[in-house]
Amino acid sequence: MSGAIVNISVLVSGGGSNLQAIMDGVASGAIQGARVALVLSSKPGVCALERAENAGIDTAIVSAKDYPAEAERTAVILNRLAAANTDMIVLAGYMSVLPAEIVRAYRGRIINIHPSLIPKHCGKGYYGERVHRSVLDAGDKESGATVHFVDEGVDTGEIILQRKVPVFPDDTVETLASRVLKTEHEIIVLAVAICVNKCD
Ligand code: GRF
């Protein structure tokens, strides 16, 4: 694939602000030698799909509601990824665990962003507001964001980048989440740029 443009497929389930950071990073040149080829959502009607459509990027919706059998759902996702000539996958707020078959097909080329300092506040059940609630309940003085490779576990793959943010005594889940999210937008762009170089 040397010298070719790296096709990134971004998997989403919600707001898509990390997707937006990636698309902006490609547009600004912070991410070079890559394009977002596909945005695949596990849910219909989410803002992430609107962001992709506004940018003229192909979209797909592969939901558990439409494909309740995991094997079929996995096959449909794999087909969509292949049709987009996917070289690299970014899980950006994707709220489903990626099936092992997909991990095997793209091993070393899938990254995920998690809104805590892994290995703290991560793993099964730690998603969305629950992560920040857990940080506040633990009385941690700092939190942050982590980008890591995806393996067959939940938030267990090798860490690529991690950045800390402070936790303030008057923080709520909302204020902490918003501080962490800003950091996510910075490190996801850096991490994608690093991985594109490795893929190329
Ligand atoms: C982010 O905090 C991400 O780390 C988490 O879900 C949130 C998604 O945000 N997994 P967005 O959809 O990128 O705006």
JSON list of C-alpha atoms and ligand atoms in Angstrom, two decimals:
[
{"chain": "A", "resi": 1, "resn": "MET", "atom": "CA", "xyz": [0.00, 0.00, 0.00]},
{"chain": "A", "resi": 2, "resn": "SER", "atom": "CA", "xyz": [3.09, 2.18, 0.11]},
{"chain": "A", "resi": 3, "resn": "GLY", "atom": "CA", "xyz": [2.49, 5.76, -1.00]},
{"chain": "A", "resi": 4, "resn": "ALA", "atom": "CA", "xyz": [-1.24, 5.25, -1.44]},
{"chain": "A", "resi": 5, "resn": "ILE", "atom": "CA", "xyz": [-3.88, 7.17, 0.46]},
{"chain": "A", "resi": 6, "resn": "VAL", "atom": "CA", "xyz": [-4.91, 5.30, 3.61]},
{"chain": "A", "resi": 7, "resn": "ASN", "atom": "CA", "xyz": [-8.65, 4.71, 3.74]},
{"chain": "A", "resi": 8, "resn": "ILE", "atom": "CA", "xyz": [-10.02, 5.21, 7.24]},
{"chain": "A", "resi": 9, "resn": "SER", "atom": "CA", "xyz": [-13.40, 3.87, 8.28]},
{"chain": "A", "resi": 10, "resn": "VAL", "atom": "CA", "xyz": [-14.73, 5.54, 11.40]},
{"chain": "A", "resi": 11, "resn": "LEU", "atom": "CA", "xyz": [-17.23, 3.61, 13.53]},
{"chain": "A", "resi": 12, "resn": "VAL", "atom": "CA", "xyz": [-19.63, 5.76, 15.57]},
{"chain": "A", "resi": 13, "resn": "SER", "atom": "CA", "xyz": [-22.80, 5.63, 17.65]},
{"chain": "A", "resi": 14, "resn": "GLY", "atom": "CA", "xyz": [-23.48, 9.21, 18.73]},
{"chain": "A", "resi": 15, "resn": "GLY", "atom": "CA", "xyz": [-22.49, 12.82, 18.47]},
{"chain": "A", "resi": 16, "resn": "GLY", "atom": "CA", "xyz": [-19.44, 12.30, 16.31]},
{"chain": "A", "resi": 17, "resn": "SER", "atom": "CA", "xyz": [-17.32, 15.10, 17.71]},
{"chain": "A", "resi": 18, "resn": "ASN", "atom": "CA", "xyz": [-14.24, 12.86, 17.52]},
{"chain": "A", "resi": 19, "resn": "LEU", "atom": "CA", "xyz": [-15.19, 12.00, 13.94]},
{"chain": "A", "resi": 20, "resn": "GLN", "atom": "CA", "xyz": [-15.39, 15.75, 13.28]},
{"chain": "A", "resi": 21, "resn": "ALA", "atom": "CA", "xyz": [-11.90, 16.22, 14.76]},
{"chain": "A", "resi": 22, "resn": "ILE", "atom": "CA", "xyz": [-10.58, 13.53, 12.40]},
{"chain": "A", "resi": 23, "resn": "MET", "atom": "CA", "xyz": [-12.31, 15.03, 9.35]},
{"chain": "A", "resi": 24, "resn": "ASP", "atom": "CA", "xyz": [-10.99, 18.48, 10.31]},
{"chain": "A", "resi": 25, "resn": "GLY", "atom": "CA", "xyz": [-7.52, 16.97, 10.82]},
{"chain": "A", "resi": 26, "resn": "VAL", "atom": "CA", "xyz": [-7.59, 15.52, 7.31]},
{"chain": "A", "resi": 27, "resn": "ALA", "atom": "CA", "xyz": [-8.81, 18.85, 5.89]},
{"chain": "A", "resi": 28, "resn": "SER", "atom": "CA", "xyz": [-6.15, 20.89, 7.72]},
{"chain": "A", "resi": 29, "resn": "GLY", "atom": "CA", "xyz": [-3.28, 18.55, 6.90]},
{"chain": "A", "resi": 30, "resn": "ALA", "atom": "CA", "xyz": [-2.74, 17.55, 10.53]},
{"chain": "A", "resi": 31, "resn": "ILE", "atom": "CA", "xyz": [-3.49, 14.05, 9.22]},
{"chain": "A", "resi": 32, "resn": "GLN", "atom": "CA", "xyz": [-1.72, 13.47, 5.92]},
{"chain": "A", "resi": 33, "resn": "GLY", "atom": "CA", "xyz": [-1.93, 10.68, 3.40]},
{"chain": "A", "resi": 34, "resn": "ALA", "atom": "CA", "xyz": [-5.37, 9.55, 4.52]},
{"chain": "A", "resi": 35, "resn": "ARG", "atom": "CA", "xyz": [-9.05, 10.12, 3.91]},
{"chain": "A", "resi": 36, "resn": "VAL", "atom": "CA", "xyz": [-12.20, 9.15, 5.75]},
{"chain": "A", "resi": 37, "resn": "ALA", "atom": "CA", "xyz": [-13.70, 6.62, 3.36]},
{"chain": "A", "resi": 38, "resn": "LEU", "atom": "CA", "xyz": [-16.68, 5.47, 5.41]},
{"chain": "A", "resi": 39, "resn": "VAL", "atom": "CA", "xyz": [-18.59, 6.37, 8.55]},
{"chain": "A", "resi": 40, "resn": "LEU", "atom": "CA", "xyz": [-20.43, 3.35, 9.90]},
{"chain": "A", "resi": 41, "resn": "SER", "atom": "CA", "xyz": [-22.92, 3.81, 12.72]},
{"chain": "A", "resi": 42, "resn": "SER", "atom": "CA", "xyz": [-24.45, 1.26, 15.06]},
{"chain": "A", "resi": 43, "resn": "LYS", "atom": "CA", "xyz": [-27.53, 3.49, 15.32]},
{"chain": "A", "resi": 44, "resn": "PRO", "atom": "CA", "xyz": [-29.68, 5.47, 12.88]},
{"chain": "A", "resi": 45, "resn": "GLY", "atom": "CA", "xyz": [-30.37, 9.18, 13.30]},
{"chain": "A", "resi": 46, "resn": "VAL", "atom": "CA", "xyz": [-27.20, 10.14, 15.17]},
{"chain": "A", "resi": 47, "resn": "CYS", "atom": "CA", "xyz": [-25.38, 13.45, 14.66]},
{"chain": "A", "resi": 48, "resn": "ALA", "atom": "CA", "xyz": [-22.24, 11.63, 13.55]},
{"chain": "A", "resi": 49, "resn": "LEU", "atom": "CA", "xyz": [-24.07, 10.51, 10.38]},
{"chain": "A", "resi": 50, "resn": "GLU", "atom": "CA", "xyz": [-25.17, 14.07, 9.68]},
{"chain": "A", "resi": 51, "resn": "ARG", "atom": "CA", "xyz": [-21.58, 15.28, 10.08]},
{"chain": "A", "resi": 52, "resn": "ALA", "atom": "CA", "xyz": [-20.39, 12.64, 7.59]},
{"chain": "A", "resi": 53, "resn": "GLU", "atom": "CA", "xyz": [-23.14, 13.44, 5.09]},
{"chain": "A", "resi": 54, "resn": "ASN", "atom": "CA", "xyz": [-22.34, 17.17, 5.31]},
{"chain": "A", "resi": 55, "resn": "ALA", "atom": "CA", "xyz": [-18.74, 16.31, 4.45]},
{"chain": "A", "resi": 56, "resn": "GLY", "atom": "CA", "xyz": [-19.80, 14.11, 1.52]},
{"chain": "A", "resi": 57, "resn": "ILE", "atom": "CA", "xyz": [-18.51, 10.93, 3.16]},
{"chain": "A", "resi": 58, "resn": "ASP", "atom": "CA", "xyz": [-20.20, 7.57, 2.54]},
{"chain": "A", "resi": 59, "resn": "THR", "atom": "CA", "xyz": [-22.23, 6.30, 5.47]},
{"chain": "A", "resi": 60, "resn": "ALA", "atom": "CA", "xyz": [-23.69, 2.99, 6.58]},
{"chain": "A", "resi": 61, "resn": "ILE", "atom": "CA", "xyz": [-25.94, 1.99, 9.45]},
{"chain": "A", "resi": 62, "resn": "VAL", "atom": "CA", "xyz": [-25.50, -1.52, 10.82]},
{"chain": "A", "resi": 63, "resn": "SER", "atom": "CA", "xyz": [-27.62, -1.83, 13.93]},
{"chain": "A", "resi": 64, "resn": "ALA", "atom": "CA", "xyz": [-28.33, -4.73, 16.26]},
{"chain": "A", "resi": 65, "resn": "LYS", "atom": "CA", "xyz": [-32.01, -4.00, 15.69]},
{"chain": "A", "resi": 66, "resn": "ASP", "atom": "CA", "xyz": [-31.75, -4.61, 11.94]},
{"chain": "A", "resi": 67, "resn": "TYR", "atom": "CA", "xyz": [-29.27, -7.49, 12.33]},
{"chain": "A", "resi": 68, "resn": "PRO", "atom": "CA", "xyz": [-30.00, -9.18, 15.65]},
{"chain": "A", "resi": 69, "resn": "ALA", "atom": "CA", "xyz": [-27.85, -12.23, 14.83]},
{"chain": "A", "resi": 70, "resn": "GLU", "atom": "CA", "xyz": [-24.23, -11.32, 15.61]},
{"chain": "A", "resi": 71, "resn": "ALA", "atom": "CA", "xyz": [-22.76, -13.47, 12.84]},
{"chain": "A", "resi": 72, "resn": "GLU", "atom": "CA", "xyz": [-24.84, -11.74, 10.19]},
{"chain": "A", "resi": 73, "resn": "ARG", "atom": "CA", "xyz": [-24.16, -8.31, 11.66]},
{"chain": "A", "resi": 74, "resn": "THR", "atom": "CA", "xyz": [-20.43, -9.01, 11.63]},
{"chain": "A", "resi": 75, "resn": "ALA", "atom": "CA", "xyz": [-20.57, -10.17, 8.01]},
{"chain": "A", "resi": 76, "resn": "VAL", "atom": "CA", "xyz": [-22.45, -7.02, 6.98]},
{"chain": "A", "resi": 77, "resn": "ILE", "atom": "CA", "xyz": [-19.91, -4.79, 8.77]},
{"chain": "A", "resi": 78, "resn": "LEU", "atom": "CA", "xyz": [-17.01, -6.67, 7.17]},
{"chain": "A", "resi": 79, "resn": "ASN", "atom": "CA", "xyz": [-18.61, -6.25, 3.73]},
{"chain": "A", "resi": 80, "resn": "ARG", "atom": "CA", "xyz": [-19.07, -2.53, 4.21]},
{"chain": "A", "resi": 81, "resn": "LEU", "atom": "CA", "xyz": [-15.48, -2.15, 5.42]},
{"chain": "A", "resi": 82, "resn": "ALA", "atom": "CA", "xyz": [-14.19, -4.12, 2.43]},
{"chain": "A", "resi": 83, "resn": "ALA", "atom": "CA", "xyz": [-16.35, -2.14, -0.02]},
{"chain": "A", "resi": 84, "resn": "ALA", "atom": "CA", "xyz": [-14.73, 1.05, 1.31]},
{"chain": "A", "resi": 85, "resn": "ASN", "atom": "CA", "xyz": [-11.25, -0.47, 0.82]},
{"chain": "A", "resi": 86, "resn": "THR", "atom": "CA", "xyz": [-10.65, 0.09, 4.50]},
{"chain": "A", "resi": 87, "resn": "ASP", "atom": "CA", "xyz": [-7.00, 0.18, 5.60]},
{"chain": "A", "resi": 88, "resn": "MET", "atom": "CA", "xyz": [-7.59, 1.43, 9.12]},
{"chain": "A", "resi": 89, "resn": "ILE", "atom": "CA", "xyz": [-10.55, 1.55, 11.53]},
{"chain": "A", "resi": 90, "resn": "VAL", "atom": "CA", "xyz": [-11.16, 4.19, 14.19]},
{"chain": "A", "resi": 91, "resn": "LEU", "atom": "CA", "xyz": [-13.72, 3.50, 16.90]},
{"chain": "A", "resi": 92, "resn": "ALA", "atom": "CA", "xyz": [-14.86, 7.01, 17.82]},
{"chain": "A", "resi": 93, "resn": "GLY", "atom": "CA", "xyz": [-17.64, 6.69, 20.36]},
{"chain": "A", "resi": 94, "resn": "TYR", "atom": "CA", "xyz": [-18.69, 3.30, 18.96]},
{"chain": "A", "resi": 95, "resn": "MET", "atom": "CA", "xyz": [-20.86, 1.84, 21.68]},
{"chain": "A", "resi": 96, "resn": "SER", "atom": "CA", "xyz": [-20.64, -1.82, 20.66]},
{"chain": "A", "resi": 97, "resn": "VAL", "atom": "CA", "xyz": [-17.84, -4.27, 21.32]},
{"chain": "A", "resi": 98, "resn": "LEU", "atom": "CA", "xyz": [-16.15, -5.04, 18.02]},
{"chain": "A", "resi": 99, "resn": "PRO", "atom": "CA", "xyz": [-16.57, -8.74, 17.13]},
{"chain": "A", "resi": 100, "resn": "ALA", "atom": "CA", "xyz": [-13.35, -10.77, 17.32]},
{"chain": "A", "resi": 101, "resn": "GLU", "atom": "CA", "xyz": [-13.63, -11.67, 13.63]},
{"chain": "A", "resi": 102, "resn": "ILE", "atom": "CA", "xyz": [-13.28, -7.98, 12.72]},
{"chain": "A", "resi": 103, "resn": "VAL", "atom": "CA", "xyz": [-10.39, -7.54, 15.17]},
{"chain": "A", "resi": 104, "resn": "ARG", "atom": "CA", "xyz": [-8.62, -10.47, 13.50]},
{"chain": "A", "resi": 105, "resn": "ALA", "atom": "CA", "xyz": [-9.26, -9.12, 10.00]},
{"chain": "A", "resi": 106, "resn": "TYR", "atom": "CA", "xyz": [-7.77, -5.70, 10.81]},
{"chain": "A", "resi": 107, "resn": "ARG", "atom": "CA", "xyz": [-5.39, -6.50, 13.67]},
{"chain": "A", "resi": 108, "resn": "GLY", "atom": "CA", "xyz": [-2.97, -3.67, 14.43]},
{"chain": "A", "resi": 109, "resn": "ARG", "atom": "CA", "xyz": [-5.03, -1.33, 12.27]},
{"chain": "A", "resi": 110, "resn": "ILE", "atom": "CA", "xyz": [-7.94, -0.61, 14.65]},
{"chain": "A", "resi": 111, "resn": "ILE", "atom": "CA", "xyz": [-7.78, 2.11, 17.27]},
{"chain": "A", "resi": 112, "resn": "ASN", "atom": "CA", "xyz": [-10.24, 3.26, 19.93]},
{"chain": "A", "resi": 113, "resn": "ILE", "atom": "CA", "xyz": [-10.58, 6.39, 22.02]},
{"chain": "A", "resi": 114, "resn": "HIS", "atom": "CA", "xyz": [-11.58, 6.00, 25.66]},
{"chain": "A", "resi": 115, "resn": "PRO", "atom": "CA", "xyz": [-12.35, 8.91, 28.00]},
{"chain": "A", "resi": 116, "resn": "SER", "atom": "CA", "xyz": [-10.20, 7.88, 30.96]},
{"chain": "A", "resi": 117, "resn": "LEU", "atom": "CA", "xyz": [-6.59, 7.13, 31.81]},
{"chain": "A", "resi": 118, "resn": "ILE", "atom": "CA", "xyz": [-6.54, 3.41, 30.98]},
{"chain": "A", "resi": 119, "resn": "PRO", "atom": "CA", "xyz": [-6.11, 1.11, 32.94]},
{"chain": "A", "resi": 120, "resn": "LYS", "atom": "CA", "xyz": [-8.33, 3.13, 35.26]},
{"chain": "A", "resi": 121, "resn": "HIS", "atom": "CA", "xyz": [-12.11, 3.36, 34.73]},
{"chain": "A", "resi": 122, "resn": "CYS", "atom": "CA", "xyz": [-12.25, 1.17, 31.65]},
{"chain": "A", "resi": 123, "resn": "GLY", "atom": "CA", "xyz": [-13.45, -2.25, 30.55]},
{"chain": "A", "resi": 124, "resn": "LYS", "atom": "CA", "xyz": [-16.90, -3.75, 30.42]},
{"chain": "A", "resi": 125, "resn": "GLY", "atom": "CA", "xyz": [-19.62, -1.36, 31.59]},
{"chain": "A", "resi": 126, "resn": "TYR", "atom": "CA", "xyz": [-17.38, 1.72, 31.52]},
{"chain": "A", "resi": 127, "resn": "TYR", "atom": "CA", "xyz": [-18.82, 3.88, 28.79]},
{"chain": "A", "resi": 128, "resn": "GLY", "atom": "CA", "xyz": [-20.33, 7.33, 28.44]},
{"chain": "A", "resi": 129, "resn": "GLU", "atom": "CA", "xyz": [-21.14, 9.15, 31.67]},
{"chain": "A", "resi": 130, "resn": "ARG", "atom": "CA", "xyz": [-20.36, 6.05, 33.73]},
{"chain": "A", "resi": 131, "resn": "VAL", "atom": "CA", "xyz": [-16.65, 6.59, 33.16]},
{"chain": "A", "resi": 132, "resn": "HIS", "atom": "CA", "xyz": [-16.70, 10.12, 34.54]},
{"chain": "A", "resi": 133, "resn": "ARG", "atom": "CA", "xyz": [-19.03, 9.16, 37.40]},
{"chain": "A", "resi": 134, "resn": "SER", "atom": "CA", "xyz": [-16.53, 6.48, 38.37]},
{"chain": "A", "resi": 135, "resn": "VAL", "atom": "CA", "xyz": [-13.64, 8.99, 38.34]},
{"chain": "A", "resi": 136, "resn": "LEU", "atom": "CA", "xyz": [-15.59, 11.40, 40.55]},
{"chain": "A", "resi": 137, "resn": "ASP", "atom": "CA", "xyz": [-16.73, 8.64, 42.92]},
{"chain": "A", "resi": 138, "resn": "ALA", "atom": "CA", "xyz": [-13.12, 7.46, 43.29]},
{"chain": "A", "resi": 139, "resn": "GLY", "atom": "CA", "xyz": [-12.02, 10.99, 44.21]},
{"chain": "A", "resi": 140, "resn": "ASP", "atom": "CA", "xyz": [-9.30, 10.98, 41.53]},
{"chain": "A", "resi": 141, "resn": "LYS", "atom": "CA", "xyz": [-7.41, 14.24, 41.14]},
{"chain": "A", "resi": 142, "resn": "GLU", "atom": "CA", "xyz": [-6.80, 13.67, 37.45]},
{"chain": "A", "resi": 143, "resn": "SER", "atom": "CA", "xyz": [-8.45, 11.99, 34.53]},
{"chain": "A", "resi": 144, "resn": "GLY", "atom": "CA", "xyz": [-7.82, 12.11, 30.80]},
{"chain": "A", "resi": 145, "resn": "ALA", "atom": "CA", "xyz": [-8.18, 10.32, 27.51]},
{"chain": "A", "resi": 146, "resn": "THR", "atom": "CA", "xyz": [-6.47, 7.33, 25.95]},
{"chain": "A", "resi": 147, "resn": "VAL", "atom": "CA", "xyz": [-6.13, 6.11, 22.38]},
{"chain": "A", "resi": 148, "resn": "HIS", "atom": "CA", "xyz": [-5.21, 2.44, 22.11]},
{"chain": "A", "resi": 149, "resn": "PHE", "atom": "CA", "xyz": [-5.09, -0.40, 19.64]},
{"chain": "A", "resi": 150, "resn": "VAL", "atom": "CA", "xyz": [-8.09, -2.70, 19.75]},
{"chain": "A", "resi": 151, "resn": "ASP", "atom": "CA", "xyz": [-7.66, -6.36, 20.58]},
{"chain": "A", "resi": 152, "resn": "GLU", "atom": "CA", "xyz": [-10.22, -9.00, 21.56]},
{"chain": "A", "resi": 153, "resn": "GLY", "atom": "CA", "xyz": [-10.64, -7.53, 25.06]},
{"chain": "A", "resi": 154, "resn": "VAL", "atom": "CA", "xyz": [-12.48, -4.39, 26.16]},
{"chain": "A", "resi": 155, "resn": "ASP", "atom": "CA", "xyz": [-10.07, -1.42, 26.40]},
{"chain": "A", "resi": 156, "resn": "THR", "atom": "CA", "xyz": [-7.11, -3.81, 26.80]},
{"chain": "A", "resi": 157, "resn": "GLY", "atom": "CA", "xyz": [-5.02, -3.16, 23.67]},
{"chain": "A", "resi": 158, "resn": "GLU", "atom": "CA", "xyz": [-1.64, -1.43, 23.54]},
{"chain": "A", "resi": 159, "resn": "ILE", "atom": "CA", "xyz": [-1.77, 2.27, 24.39]},
{"chain": "A", "resi": 160, "resn": "ILE", "atom": "CA", "xyz": [-0.78, 4.69, 21.63]},
{"chain": "A", "resi": 161, "resn": "LEU", "atom": "CA", "xyz": [-1.33, 8.04, 23.35]},
{"chain": "A", "resi": 162, "resn": "GLN", "atom": "CA", "xyz": [-2.67, 9.26, 26.64]},
{"chain": "A", "resi": 163, "resn": "ARG", "atom": "CA", "xyz": [-3.22, 12.81, 27.91]},
{"chain": "A", "resi": 164, "resn": "LYS", "atom": "CA", "xyz": [-4.19, 13.96, 31.40]},
{"chain": "A", "resi": 165, "resn": "VAL", "atom": "CA", "xyz": [-6.64, 16.62, 32.51]},
{"chain": "A", "resi": 166, "resn": "PRO", "atom": "CA", "xyz": [-7.19, 17.85, 36.09]},
{"chain": "A", "resi": 167, "resn": "VAL", "atom": "CA", "xyz": [-10.29, 16.93, 38.08]},
{"chain": "A", "resi": 168, "resn": "PHE", "atom": "CA", "xyz": [-11.56, 19.89, 40.13]},
{"chain": "A", "resi": 169, "resn": "PRO", "atom": "CA", "xyz": [-13.39, 19.57, 43.46]},
{"chain": "A", "resi": 170, "resn": "ASP", "atom": "CA", "xyz": [-16.57, 21.13, 42.06]},
{"chain": "A", "resi": 171, "resn": "ASP", "atom": "CA", "xyz": [-16.59, 19.02, 38.88]},
{"chain": "A", "resi": 172, "resn": "THR", "atom": "CA", "xyz": [-19.78, 17.34, 37.78]},
{"chain": "A", "resi": 173, "resn": "VAL", "atom": "CA", "xyz": [-19.99, 14.48, 35.30]},
{"chain": "A", "resi": 174, "resn": "GLU", "atom": "CA", "xyz": [-20.81, 17.10, 32.66]},
{"chain": "A", "resi": 175, "resn": "THR", "atom": "CA", "xyz": [-17.93, 19.48, 33.35]},
{"chain": "A", "resi": 176, "resn": "LEU", "atom": "CA", "xyz": [-15.42, 16.64, 33.56]},
{"chain": "A", "resi": 177, "resn": "ALA", "atom": "CA", "xyz": [-16.77, 14.96, 30.41]},
{"chain": "A", "resi": 178, "resn": "SER", "atom": "CA", "xyz": [-16.48, 18.18, 28.48]},
{"chain": "A", "resi": 179, "resn": "ARG", "atom": "CA", "xyz": [-12.86, 18.77, 29.62]},
{"chain": "A", "resi": 180, "resn": "VAL", "atom": "CA", "xyz": [-11.91, 15.21, 28.71]},
{"chain": "A", "resi": 181, "resn": "LEU", "atom": "CA", "xyz": [-13.69, 15.44, 25.35]},
{"chain": "A", "resi": 182, "resn": "LYS", "atom": "CA", "xyz": [-11.59, 18.47, 24.35]},
{"chain": "A", "resi": 183, "resn": "THR", "atom": "CA", "xyz": [-8.48, 16.42, 25.04]},
{"chain": "A", "resi": 184, "resn": "GLU", "atom": "CA", "xyz": [-9.92, 13.48, 23.09]},
{"chain": "A", "resi": 185, "resn": "HIS", "atom": "CA", "xyz": [-10.22, 15.73, 20.03]},
{"chain": "A", "resi": 186, "resn": "GLU", "atom": "CA", "xyz": [-6.52, 16.61, 20.27]},
{"chain": "A", "resi": 187, "resn": "ILE", "atom": "CA", "xyz": [-5.12, 13.15, 20.82]},
{"chain": "A", "resi": 188, "resn": "ILE", "atom": "CA", "xyz": [-7.36, 11.35, 18.34]},
{"chain": "A", "resi": 189, "resn": "VAL", "atom": "CA", "xyz": [-5.89, 13.50, 15.56]},
{"chain": "A", "resi": 190, "resn": "LEU", "atom": "CA", "xyz": [-2.33, 12.83, 16.73]},
{"chain": "A", "resi": 191, "resn": "ALA", "atom": "CA", "xyz": [-2.97, 9.11, 17.11]},
{"chain": "A", "resi": 192, "resn": "VAL", "atom": "CA", "xyz": [-4.59, 8.78, 13.70]},
{"chain": "A", "resi": 193, "resn": "ALA", "atom": "CA", "xyz": [-1.64, 10.63, 12.14]},
{"chain": "A", "resi": 194, "resn": "ILE", "atom": "CA", "xyz": [0.78, 8.23, 13.86]},
{"chain": "A", "resi": 195, "resn": "CYS", "atom": "CA", "xyz": [-1.14, 5.14, 12.74]},
{"chain": "A", "resi": 196, "resn": "VAL", "atom": "CA", "xyz": [-1.58, 6.36, 9.17]},
{"chain": "A", "resi": 197, "resn": "ASN", "atom": "CA", "xyz": [2.20, 6.58, 8.93]},
{"chain": "A", "resi": 198, "resn": "LYS", "atom": "CA", "xyz": [2.49, 3.01, 10.16]},
{"chain": "A", "resi": 199, "resn": "CYS", "atom": "CA", "xyz": [-0.19, 1.79, 7.72]},
{"chain": "A", "resi": 200, "resn": "ASP", "atom": "CA", "xyz": [1.35, 3.54, 4.72]},
{"chain": "B", "resi": 1, "resn": "GRF", "atom": "C1", "xyz": [-16.33, 10.11, 23.75]},
{"chain": "B", "resi": 1, "resn": "GRF", "atom": "O1", "xyz": [-16.15, 10.50, 25.08]},
{"chain": "B", "resi": 1, "resn": "GRF", "atom": "C2", "xyz": [-15.66, 8.79, 23.53]},
{"chain": "B", "resi": 1, "resn": "GRF", "atom": "O2", "xyz": [-14.45, 8.65, 24.16]},
{"chain": "B", "resi": 1, "resn": "GRF", "atom": "C3", "xyz": [-16.66, 7.87, 24.13]},
{"chain": "B", "resi": 1, "resn": "GRF", "atom": "O3", "xyz": [-17.91, 8.39, 23.70]},
{"chain": "B", "resi": 1, "resn": "GRF", "atom": "C4", "xyz": [-17.78, 9.79, 23.49]},
{"chain": "B", "resi": 1, "resn": "GRF", "atom": "C5", "xyz": [-18.16, 10.00, 22.06]},
{"chain": "B", "resi": 1, "resn": "GRF", "atom": "O4", "xyz": [-18.13, 11.31, 21.67]},
{"chain": "B", "resi": 1, "resn": "GRF", "atom": "N1", "xyz": [-16.39, 6.50, 23.83]},
{"chain": "B", "resi": 1, "resn": "GRF", "atom": "P1", "xyz": [-18.34, 11.70, 20.16]},
{"chain": "B", "resi": 1, "resn": "GRF", "atom": "O5", "xyz": [-19.44, 10.82, 19.58]},
{"chain": "B", "resi": 1, "resn": "GRF", "atom": "O6", "xyz": [-17.04, 11.54, 19.44]},
{"chain": "B", "resi": 1, "resn": "GRF", "atom": "O7", "xyz": [-18.79, 13.15, 20.21]}
]
